[in-house]
PDB file of N, CA and C in Angstrom:
ATOM      1  N   MET A 108      -6.498   1.319 -42.480  1.00  0.00           N
ATOM      2  CA  MET A 108      -6.220   1.858 -41.243  1.00  0.00           C
ATOM      3  C   MET A 108      -6.882   0.587 -41.351  1.00  0.00           C
ATOM      4  N   SER A 109      -6.930  -0.338 -39.626  1.00  0.00           N
ATOM      5  CA  SER A 109      -7.422  -1.008 -38.917  1.00  0.00           C
ATOM      6  C   SER A 109      -8.640  -0.676 -38.104  1.00  0.00           C
ATOM      7  N   ASP A 110      -9.662  -1.576 -37.769  1.00  0.00           N
ATOM      8  CA  ASP A 110     -10.862  -0.248 -37.088  1.00  0.00           C
ATOM      9  C   ASP A 110     -10.569  -1.348 -35.229  1.00  0.00           C
ATOM     10  N   SER A 111     -10.063  -2.119 -35.167  1.00  0.00           N
ATOM     11  CA  SER A 111      -9.554  -2.918 -34.154  1.00  0.00           C
ATOM     12  C   SER A 111      -9.180  -1.700 -33.024  1.00  0.00           C
ATOM     13  N   LEU A 112      -9.101  -1.922 -32.150  1.00  0.00           N
ATOM     14  CA  LEU A 112      -8.095  -1.162 -31.149  1.00  0.00           C
ATOM     15  C   LEU A 112      -7.323  -1.623 -30.181  1.00  0.00           C
ATOM     16  N   LEU A 113      -6.275  -2.096 -29.483  1.00  0.00           N
ATOM     17  CA  LEU A 113      -5.475  -2.690 -28.914  1.00  0.00           C
ATOM     18  C   LEU A 113      -6.234  -2.509 -27.786  1.00  0.00           C
ATOM     19  N   PRO A 114      -5.797  -3.717 -26.876  1.00  0.00           N
ATOM     20  CA  PRO A 114      -6.701  -3.224 -25.601  1.00  0.00           C
ATOM     21  C   PRO A 114      -5.928  -3.190 -24.577  1.00  0.00           C
ATOM     22  N   GLN A 115      -6.247  -1.912 -23.466  1.00  0.00           N
ATOM     23  CA  GLN A 115      -6.234  -0.946 -22.754  1.00  0.00           C
ATOM     24  C   GLN A 115      -5.321  -1.838 -22.053  1.00  0.00           C
ATOM     25  N   GLN A 116      -3.654  -1.772 -21.469  1.00  0.00           N
ATOM     26  CA  GLN A 116      -3.312  -2.100 -20.483  1.00  0.00           C
ATOM     27  C   GLN A 116      -3.134  -1.482 -19.322  1.00  0.00           C
ATOM     28  N   LYS A 117      -3.251  -2.381 -18.080  1.00  0.00           N
ATOM     29  CA  LYS A 117      -3.333  -1.485 -17.086  1.00  0.00           C
ATOM     30  C   LYS A 117      -1.738  -1.358 -16.908  1.00  0.00           C
ATOM     31  N   ALA A 118      -2.141   0.111 -15.824  1.00  0.00           N
ATOM     32  CA  ALA A 118      -1.007   1.029 -15.560  1.00  0.00           C
ATOM     33  C   ALA A 118      -0.474  -0.353 -14.478  1.00  0.00           C
ATOM     34  N   PRO A 119       1.136   0.241 -13.770  1.00  0.00           N
ATOM     35  CA  PRO A 119       1.048  -1.130 -13.081  1.00  0.00           C
ATOM     36  C   PRO A 119       0.975  -0.348 -11.345  1.00  0.00           C
ATOM     37  N   LYS A 120       0.264  -1.346 -10.717  1.00  0.00           N
ATOM     38  CA  LYS A 120       0.074  -0.829  -9.350  1.00  0.00           C
ATOM     39  C   LYS A 120       0.690  -0.848  -7.850  1.00  0.00           C
ATOM     40  N   LEU A 121       1.538  -0.207  -7.496  1.00  0.00           N
ATOM     41  CA  LEU A 121       2.602  -0.425  -5.981  1.00  0.00           C
ATOM     42  C   LEU A 121       1.080  -0.375  -5.240  1.00  0.00           C
ATOM     43  N   ILE A 122       1.295  -1.688  -4.256  1.00  0.00           N
ATOM     44  CA  ILE A 122       0.631  -2.193  -3.241  1.00  0.00           C
ATOM     45  C   ILE A 122       1.456  -2.384  -2.038  1.00  0.00           C
ATOM     46  N   VAL A 123       1.146  -1.863  -0.701  1.00  0.00           N
ATOM     47  CA  VAL A 123       2.103  -2.076   0.358  1.00  0.00           C
ATOM     48  C   VAL A 123       1.031  -1.917   1.376  1.00  0.00           C
ATOM     49  N   VAL A 124       2.028  -2.889   2.566  1.00  0.00           N
ATOM     50  CA  VAL A 124       1.431  -2.783   3.739  1.00  0.00           C
ATOM     51  C   VAL A 124       2.488  -2.589   4.752  1.00  0.00           C
ATOM     52  N   THR A 125       2.372  -1.839   5.897  1.00  0.00           N
ATOM     53  CA  THR A 125       2.986  -1.568   7.003  1.00  0.00           C
ATOM     54  C   THR A 125       2.607  -0.884   8.065  1.00  0.00           C
ATOM     55  N   ALA A 126       2.781  -2.128   9.129  1.00  0.00           N
ATOM     56  CA  ALA A 126       2.447  -1.837  10.485  1.00  0.00           C
ATOM     57  C   ALA A 126       3.900  -1.057  11.583  1.00  0.00           C
ATOM     58  N   PHE A 127       2.830  -0.951  12.417  1.00  0.00           N
ATOM     59  CA  PHE A 127       3.591   0.360  13.417  1.00  0.00           C
ATOM     60  C   PHE A 127       3.356   0.188  15.125  1.00  0.00           C
ATOM     61  N   ASP A 128       4.500   0.536  15.891  1.00  0.00           N
ATOM     62  CA  ASP A 128       4.197   0.190  17.471  1.00  0.00           C
ATOM     63  C   ASP A 128       4.985   1.436  17.317  1.00  0.00           C
ATOM     64  N   ARG A 129       4.727   1.522  19.247  1.00  0.00           N
ATOM     65  CA  ARG A 129       5.400   2.589  19.520  1.00  0.00           C
ATOM     66  C   ARG A 129       6.959   2.604  20.683  1.00  0.00           C
ATOM     67  N   ASP A 130       7.171   3.134  19.826  1.00  0.00           N
ATOM     68  CA  ASP A 130       9.072   2.888  20.906  1.00  0.00           C
ATOM     69  C   ASP A 130       8.927   3.546  21.736  1.00  0.00           C
ATOM     70  N   GLU A 131       9.929   3.410  22.996  1.00  0.00           N
ATOM     71  CA  GLU A 131       9.248   4.362  24.504  1.00  0.00           C
ATOM     72  C   GLU A 131       9.133   5.440  24.557  1.00  0.00           C
ATOM     73  N   THR A 132       9.702   6.244  23.831  1.00  0.00           N
ATOM     74  CA  THR A 132       9.162   7.605  24.095  1.00  0.00           C
ATOM     75  C   THR A 132       7.500   7.858  22.947  1.00  0.00           C
ATOM     76  N   GLY A 133       6.849   6.578  22.860  1.00  0.00           N
ATOM     77  CA  GLY A 133       5.564   7.239  22.361  1.00  0.00           C
ATOM     78  C   GLY A 133       5.486   7.180  21.140  1.00  0.00           C
ATOM     79  N   ASP A 134       6.490   7.379  20.075  1.00  0.00           N
ATOM     80  CA  ASP A 134       6.469   7.758  18.439  1.00  0.00           C
ATOM     81  C   ASP A 134       5.905   6.193  18.135  1.00  0.00           C
ATOM     82  N   LEU A 135       5.340   6.326  16.719  1.00  0.00           N
ATOM     83  CA  LEU A 135       4.652   5.466  16.324  1.00  0.00           C
ATOM     84  C   LEU A 135       6.345   5.002  15.184  1.00  0.00           C
ATOM     85  N   GLN A 136       6.533   3.933  15.446  1.00  0.00           N
ATOM     86  CA  GLN A 136       8.005   3.342  14.333  1.00  0.00           C
ATOM     87  C   GLN A 136       7.447   1.957  13.760  1.00  0.00           C
ATOM     88  N   PRO A 137       7.646   2.336  11.943  1.00  0.00           N
ATOM     89  CA  PRO A 137       7.353   0.953  11.512  1.00  0.00           C
ATOM     90  C   PRO A 137       8.363  -0.394  11.864  1.00  0.00           C
ATOM     91  N   VAL A 138       7.464  -1.311  11.606  1.00  0.00           N
ATOM     92  CA  VAL A 138       8.060  -2.756  12.445  1.00  0.00           C
ATOM     93  C   VAL A 138       7.577  -3.940  11.473  1.00  0.00           C
ATOM     94  N   PHE A 139       7.437  -3.829  10.544  1.00  0.00           N
ATOM     95  CA  PHE A 139       6.140  -4.352   9.652  1.00  0.00           C
ATOM     96  C   PHE A 139       6.754  -3.490   8.473  1.00  0.00           C
ATOM     97  N   GLY A 140       7.428  -4.321   6.952  1.00  0.00           N
ATOM     98  CA  GLY A 140       6.987  -3.320   5.873  1.00  0.00           C
ATOM     99  C   GLY A 140       7.873  -2.215   5.463  1.00  0.00           C
ATOM    100  N   PRO A 141       7.944  -1.330   4.812  1.00  0.00           N
ATOM    101  CA  PRO A 141       6.840  -1.644   3.932  1.00  0.00           C
ATOM    102  C   PRO A 141       7.119  -3.273   2.515  1.00  0.00           C
ATOM    103  N   ALA A 142       6.098  -3.796   3.002  1.00  0.00           N
ATOM    104  CA  ALA A 142       6.274  -4.846   2.564  1.00  0.00           C
ATOM    105  C   ALA A 142       4.935  -5.173   1.303  1.00  0.00           C
ATOM    106  N   GLU A 143       5.711  -5.557  -0.736  1.00  0.00           N
ATOM    107  CA  GLU A 143       4.709  -4.871  -1.908  1.00  0.00           C
ATOM    108  C   GLU A 143       3.699  -6.107  -1.352  1.00  0.00           C
ATOM    109  N   GLN A 144       2.784  -6.191  -1.682  1.00  0.00           N
ATOM    110  CA  GLN A 144       1.672  -6.863  -2.059  1.00  0.00           C
ATOM    111  C   GLN A 144       1.524  -7.184  -3.358  1.00  0.00           C
ATOM    112  N   GLN A 145       0.720  -8.681  -3.635  1.00  0.00           N
ATOM    113  CA  GLN A 145       0.280  -8.950  -5.383  1.00  0.00           C
ATOM    114  C   GLN A 145      -0.607  -8.493  -5.856  1.00  0.00           C
ATOM    115  N   THR A 146      -1.947  -8.467  -4.577  1.00  0.00           N
ATOM    116  CA  THR A 146      -3.316  -8.037  -4.714  1.00  0.00           C
ATOM    117  C   THR A 146      -3.747  -6.898  -3.774  1.00  0.00           C
ATOM    118  N   GLU A 147      -4.479  -6.364  -4.307  1.00  0.00           N
ATOM    119  CA  GLU A 147      -5.120  -5.680  -3.055  1.00  0.00           C
ATOM    120  C   GLU A 147      -6.255  -6.574  -1.896  1.00  0.00           C
ATOM    121  N   GLU A 148      -6.517  -7.332  -2.565  1.00  0.00           N
ATOM    122  CA  GLU A 148      -7.156  -8.159  -1.690  1.00  0.00           C
ATOM    123  C   GLU A 148      -6.401  -9.307  -0.517  1.00  0.00           C
ATOM    124  N   ARG A 149      -4.689  -8.961  -1.024  1.00  0.00           N
ATOM    125  CA  ARG A 149      -3.914  -9.765  -0.060  1.00  0.00           C
ATOM    126  C   ARG A 149      -3.855  -8.542   0.589  1.00  0.00           C
ATOM    127  N   ALA A 150      -3.505  -7.705   0.437  1.00  0.00           N
ATOM    128  CA  ALA A 150      -2.761  -6.254   1.332  1.00  0.00           C
ATOM    129  C   ALA A 150      -3.927  -6.453   2.002  1.00  0.00           C
ATOM    130  N   ILE A 151      -5.076  -6.085   1.588  1.00  0.00           N
ATOM    131  CA  ILE A 151      -5.965  -6.233   2.904  1.00  0.00           C
ATOM    132  C   ILE A 151      -6.006  -6.954   3.958  1.00  0.00           C
ATOM    133  N   ARG A 152      -6.482  -8.107   3.161  1.00  0.00           N
ATOM    134  CA  ARG A 152      -5.634  -9.714   4.207  1.00  0.00           C
ATOM    135  C   ARG A 152      -4.710  -9.795   5.275  1.00  0.00           C
ATOM    136  N   THR A 153      -3.541  -9.014   4.349  1.00  0.00           N
ATOM    137  CA  THR A 153      -2.328  -8.994   5.281  1.00  0.00           C
ATOM    138  C   THR A 153      -2.478  -7.956   6.309  1.00  0.00           C
ATOM    139  N   ALA A 154      -3.156  -6.729   6.279  1.00  0.00           N
ATOM    140  CA  ALA A 154      -3.128  -5.993   7.044  1.00  0.00           C
ATOM    141  C   ALA A 154      -3.889  -6.329   8.332  1.00  0.00           C
ATOM    142  N   LYS A 155      -5.373  -6.783   7.545  1.00  0.00           N
ATOM    143  CA  LYS A 155      -6.631  -7.029   8.894  1.00  0.00           C
ATOM    144  C   LYS A 155      -5.441  -8.117  10.018  1.00  0.00           C
ATOM    145  N   GLY A 156      -4.574  -9.095   9.738  1.00  0.00           N
ATOM    146  CA  GLY A 156      -3.744 -10.013  10.532  1.00  0.00           C
ATOM    147  C   GLY A 156      -3.258  -9.179  10.989  1.00  0.00           C
ATOM    148  N   LEU A 157      -2.415  -8.206  10.542  1.00  0.00           N
ATOM    149  CA  LEU A 157      -1.488  -7.048  11.284  1.00  0.00           C
ATOM    150  C   LEU A 157      -2.399  -6.769  11.975  1.00  0.00           C
ATOM    151  N   ALA A 158      -3.174  -5.937  12.267  1.00  0.00           N
ATOM    152  CA  ALA A 158      -4.143  -5.132  13.162  1.00  0.00           C
ATOM    153  C   ALA A 158      -4.248  -5.643  14.635  1.00  0.00           C
ATOM    154  N   THR A 159      -4.390  -7.048  14.516  1.00  0.00           N
ATOM    155  CA  THR A 159      -4.496  -7.458  16.542  1.00  0.00           C
ATOM    156  C   THR A 159      -3.372  -7.574  16.910  1.00  0.00           C
ATOM    157  N   LYS A 160      -2.048  -7.286  16.295  1.00  0.00           N
ATOM    158  CA  LYS A 160      -0.797  -7.734  16.594  1.00  0.00           C
ATOM    159  C   LYS A 160       0.396  -6.641  16.775  1.00  0.00           C
ATOM    160  N   HIS A 161      -0.205  -5.429  16.814  1.00  0.00           N
ATOM    161  CA  HIS A 161       0.317  -3.832  16.782  1.00  0.00           C
ATOM    162  C   HIS A 161      -0.572  -2.488  16.796  1.00  0.00           C
ATOM    163  N   ALA A 162       0.643  -0.886  17.394  1.00  0.00           N
ATOM    164  CA  ALA A 162      -0.665  -0.363  18.068  1.00  0.00           C
ATOM    165  C   ALA A 162      -1.153   0.341  16.260  1.00  0.00           C
ATOM    166  N   GLY A 163      -0.564  -0.595  15.371  1.00  0.00           N
ATOM    167  CA  GLY A 163      -1.470   0.108  13.594  1.00  0.00           C
ATOM    168  C   GLY A 163      -0.900  -0.185  12.544  1.00  0.00           C
ATOM    169  N   VAL A 164      -1.399  -0.195  11.769  1.00  0.00           N
ATOM    170  CA  VAL A 164      -1.689  -0.596  10.228  1.00  0.00           C
ATOM    171  C   VAL A 164      -1.836  -0.507   9.567  1.00  0.00           C
ATOM    172  N   ILE A 165      -1.234  -0.240   7.799  1.00  0.00           N
ATOM    173  CA  ILE A 165      -2.383   0.845   6.898  1.00  0.00           C
ATOM    174  C   ILE A 165      -1.839  -0.311   5.803  1.00  0.00           C
ATOM    175  N   ALA A 166      -3.166  -0.473   4.619  1.00  0.00           N
ATOM    176  CA  ALA A 166      -2.698  -0.984   3.580  1.00  0.00           C
ATOM    177  C   ALA A 166      -2.913  -0.006   2.351  1.00  0.00           C
ATOM    178  N   TRP A 167      -2.314   0.319   1.186  1.00  0.00           N
ATOM    179  CA  TRP A 167      -2.671   1.559   0.485  1.00  0.00           C
ATOM    180  C   TRP A 167      -1.997   0.712  -0.923  1.00  0.00           C
ATOM    181  N   SER A 168      -2.644   1.686  -2.151  1.00  0.00           N
ATOM    182  CA  SER A 168      -2.033   1.587  -2.796  1.00  0.00           C
ATOM    183  C   SER A 168      -2.012   2.403  -3.559  1.00  0.00           C
ATOM    184  N   ARG A 169      -1.321   2.574  -5.073  1.00  0.00           N
ATOM    185  CA  ARG A 169      -1.156   3.761  -5.884  1.00  0.00           C
ATOM    186  C   ARG A 169      -0.893   2.975  -8.012  1.00  0.00           C
ATOM    187  N   ASP A 170      -1.088   3.564  -8.445  1.00  0.00           N
ATOM    188  CA  ASP A 170      -0.838   3.870  -9.894  1.00  0.00           C
ATOM    189  C   ASP A 170       0.712   4.045  -9.894  1.00  0.00           C
ATOM    190  N   ALA A 171       1.716   2.739 -10.570  1.00  0.00           N
ATOM    191  CA  ALA A 171       3.079   3.488 -10.449  1.00  0.00           C
ATOM    192  C   ALA A 171       4.074   2.735 -11.280  1.00  0.00           C
ATOM    193  N   ASN A 172       4.694   3.802 -11.916  1.00  0.00           N
ATOM    194  CA  ASN A 172       5.483   2.990 -12.792  1.00  0.00           C
ATOM    195  C   ASN A 172       7.284   3.915 -12.637  1.00  0.00           C
ATOM    196  N   PRO A 173       7.905   2.700 -12.004  1.00  0.00           N
ATOM    197  CA  PRO A 173       9.074   3.345 -10.747  1.00  0.00           C
ATOM    198  C   PRO A 173      10.009   3.555 -12.102  1.00  0.00           C
ATOM    199  N   SER A 174       9.796   2.731 -13.154  1.00  0.00           N
ATOM    200  CA  SER A 174      11.144   2.652 -14.039  1.00  0.00           C
ATOM    201  C   SER A 174      11.054   4.251 -15.042  1.00  0.00           C
ATOM    202  N   LEU A 175       9.389   5.148 -15.415  1.00  0.00           N
ATOM    203  CA  LEU A 175       9.755   6.510 -15.410  1.00  0.00           C
ATOM    204  C   LEU A 175       9.449   7.996 -14.796  1.00  0.00           C
ATOM    205  N   GLY A 176      10.066   7.589 -12.623  1.00  0.00           N
ATOM    206  CA  GLY A 176       9.178   7.777 -11.940  1.00  0.00           C
ATOM    207  C   GLY A 176       7.902   8.314 -11.852  1.00  0.00           C
ATOM    208  N   GLU A 177       6.692   7.963 -12.118  1.00  0.00           N
ATOM    209  CA  GLU A 177       5.720   8.070 -12.143  1.00  0.00           C
ATOM    210  C   GLU A 177       4.876   7.404 -11.323  1.00  0.00           C
ATOM    211  N   TYR A 178       4.332   8.370 -10.484  1.00  0.00           N
ATOM    212  CA  TYR A 178       2.886   7.797  -8.868  1.00  0.00           C
ATOM    213  C   TYR A 178       2.556   8.727  -9.098  1.00  0.00           C
ATOM    214  N   GLY A 179       0.706   7.431  -9.101  1.00  0.00           N
ATOM    215  CA  GLY A 179      -0.335   8.545  -8.907  1.00  0.00           C
ATOM    216  C   GLY A 179      -0.373   8.671  -7.000  1.00  0.00           C
ATOM    217  N   GLU A 180      -2.013   8.839  -6.864  1.00  0.00           N
ATOM    218  CA  GLU A 180      -2.110   9.100  -6.054  1.00  0.00           C
ATOM    219  C   GLU A 180      -2.760   8.140  -4.961  1.00  0.00           C
ATOM    220  N   PRO A 181      -2.243   8.246  -3.883  1.00  0.00           N
ATOM    221  CA  PRO A 181      -1.911   6.904  -3.163  1.00  0.00           C
ATOM    222  C   PRO A 181      -3.434   6.266  -2.909  1.00  0.00           C
ATOM    223  N   THR A 182      -4.347   5.535  -2.731  1.00  0.00           N
ATOM    224  CA  THR A 182      -5.277   4.622  -2.105  1.00  0.00           C
ATOM    225  C   THR A 182      -5.100   4.420  -0.973  1.00  0.00           C
ATOM    226  N   THR A 183      -6.062   4.753   0.021  1.00  0.00           N
ATOM    227  CA  THR A 183      -5.918   3.602   1.370  1.00  0.00           C
ATOM    228  C   THR A 183      -7.230   2.459   1.320  1.00  0.00           C
ATOM    229  N   LEU A 184      -6.655   1.486   1.419  1.00  0.00           N
ATOM    230  CA  LEU A 184      -7.159   0.098   0.868  1.00  0.00           C
ATOM    231  C   LEU A 184      -7.591  -0.096   2.495  1.00  0.00           C
ATOM    232  N   PHE A 185      -7.422  -0.035   3.826  1.00  0.00           N
ATOM    233  CA  PHE A 185      -7.368  -0.532   4.860  1.00  0.00           C
ATOM    234  C   PHE A 185      -5.966   0.351   6.118  1.00  0.00           C
ATOM    235  N   VAL A 186      -7.308   1.137   7.378  1.00  0.00           N
ATOM    236  CA  VAL A 186      -6.285   1.227   8.471  1.00  0.00           C
ATOM    237  C   VAL A 186      -6.818   1.229   9.850  1.00  0.00           C
ATOM    238  N   GLY A 187      -5.844   0.282  10.776  1.00  0.00           N
ATOM    239  CA  GLY A 187      -6.647   0.081  11.524  1.00  0.00           C
ATOM    240  C   GLY A 187      -5.726   0.455  12.562  1.00  0.00           C
ATOM    241  N   GLY A 188      -6.054   1.226  14.047  1.00  0.00           N
ATOM    242  CA  GLY A 188      -5.553   1.249  14.932  1.00  0.00           C
ATOM    243  C   GLY A 188      -5.069   2.914  14.670  1.00  0.00           C
ATOM    244  N   ASP A 189      -3.622   3.320  14.828  1.00  0.00           N
ATOM    245  CA  ASP A 189      -2.653   4.299  14.981  1.00  0.00           C
ATOM    246  C   ASP A 189      -1.585   4.287  14.181  1.00  0.00           C
ATOM    247  N   VAL A 190      -1.777   5.112  12.384  1.00  0.00           N
ATOM    248  CA  VAL A 190      -0.518   5.199  11.894  1.00  0.00           C
ATOM    249  C   VAL A 190      -0.565   7.254  12.242  1.00  0.00           C
ATOM    250  N   PRO A 191       1.144   7.141  11.510  1.00  0.00           N
ATOM    251  CA  PRO A 191       1.610   7.864  11.254  1.00  0.00           C
ATOM    252  C   PRO A 191       0.793   9.011  10.188  1.00  0.00           C
ATOM    253  N   ASP A 192       0.785   9.886   9.415  1.00  0.00           N
ATOM    254  CA  ASP A 192       0.141  10.779   8.785  1.00  0.00           C
ATOM    255  C   ASP A 192       1.349   9.844   7.595  1.00  0.00           C
ATOM    256  N   MET A 193       0.844  10.025   6.614  1.00  0.00           N
ATOM    257  CA  MET A 193       1.580   9.139   5.362  1.00  0.00           C
ATOM    258  C   MET A 193       1.343  10.944   4.319  1.00  0.00           C
ATOM    259  N   GLU A 194       2.578  11.127   4.170  1.00  0.00           N
ATOM    260  CA  GLU A 194       2.274  12.901   2.852  1.00  0.00           C
ATOM    261  C   GLU A 194       2.767  11.951   1.351  1.00  0.00           C
TER     262      GLU A 194
END
């Protein structure tokens, strides 16, 4: 038996940015996204850029394996302005 171990594979990650504006009744509605991003750093940059143009924006990530239906707990990367409660 070999003593060498295979390197740990990183779990696939879902990284998303969504921006919101208020409708005529004052409710927050998504106006951008949810848009999947390639990296957490890019998601944060995108969210910061959108934050000056919209009522609110959120960038978040979670470990995800959609083919198996497995999703980890979400981690907030950036929040700017008003965003709805994310369940």
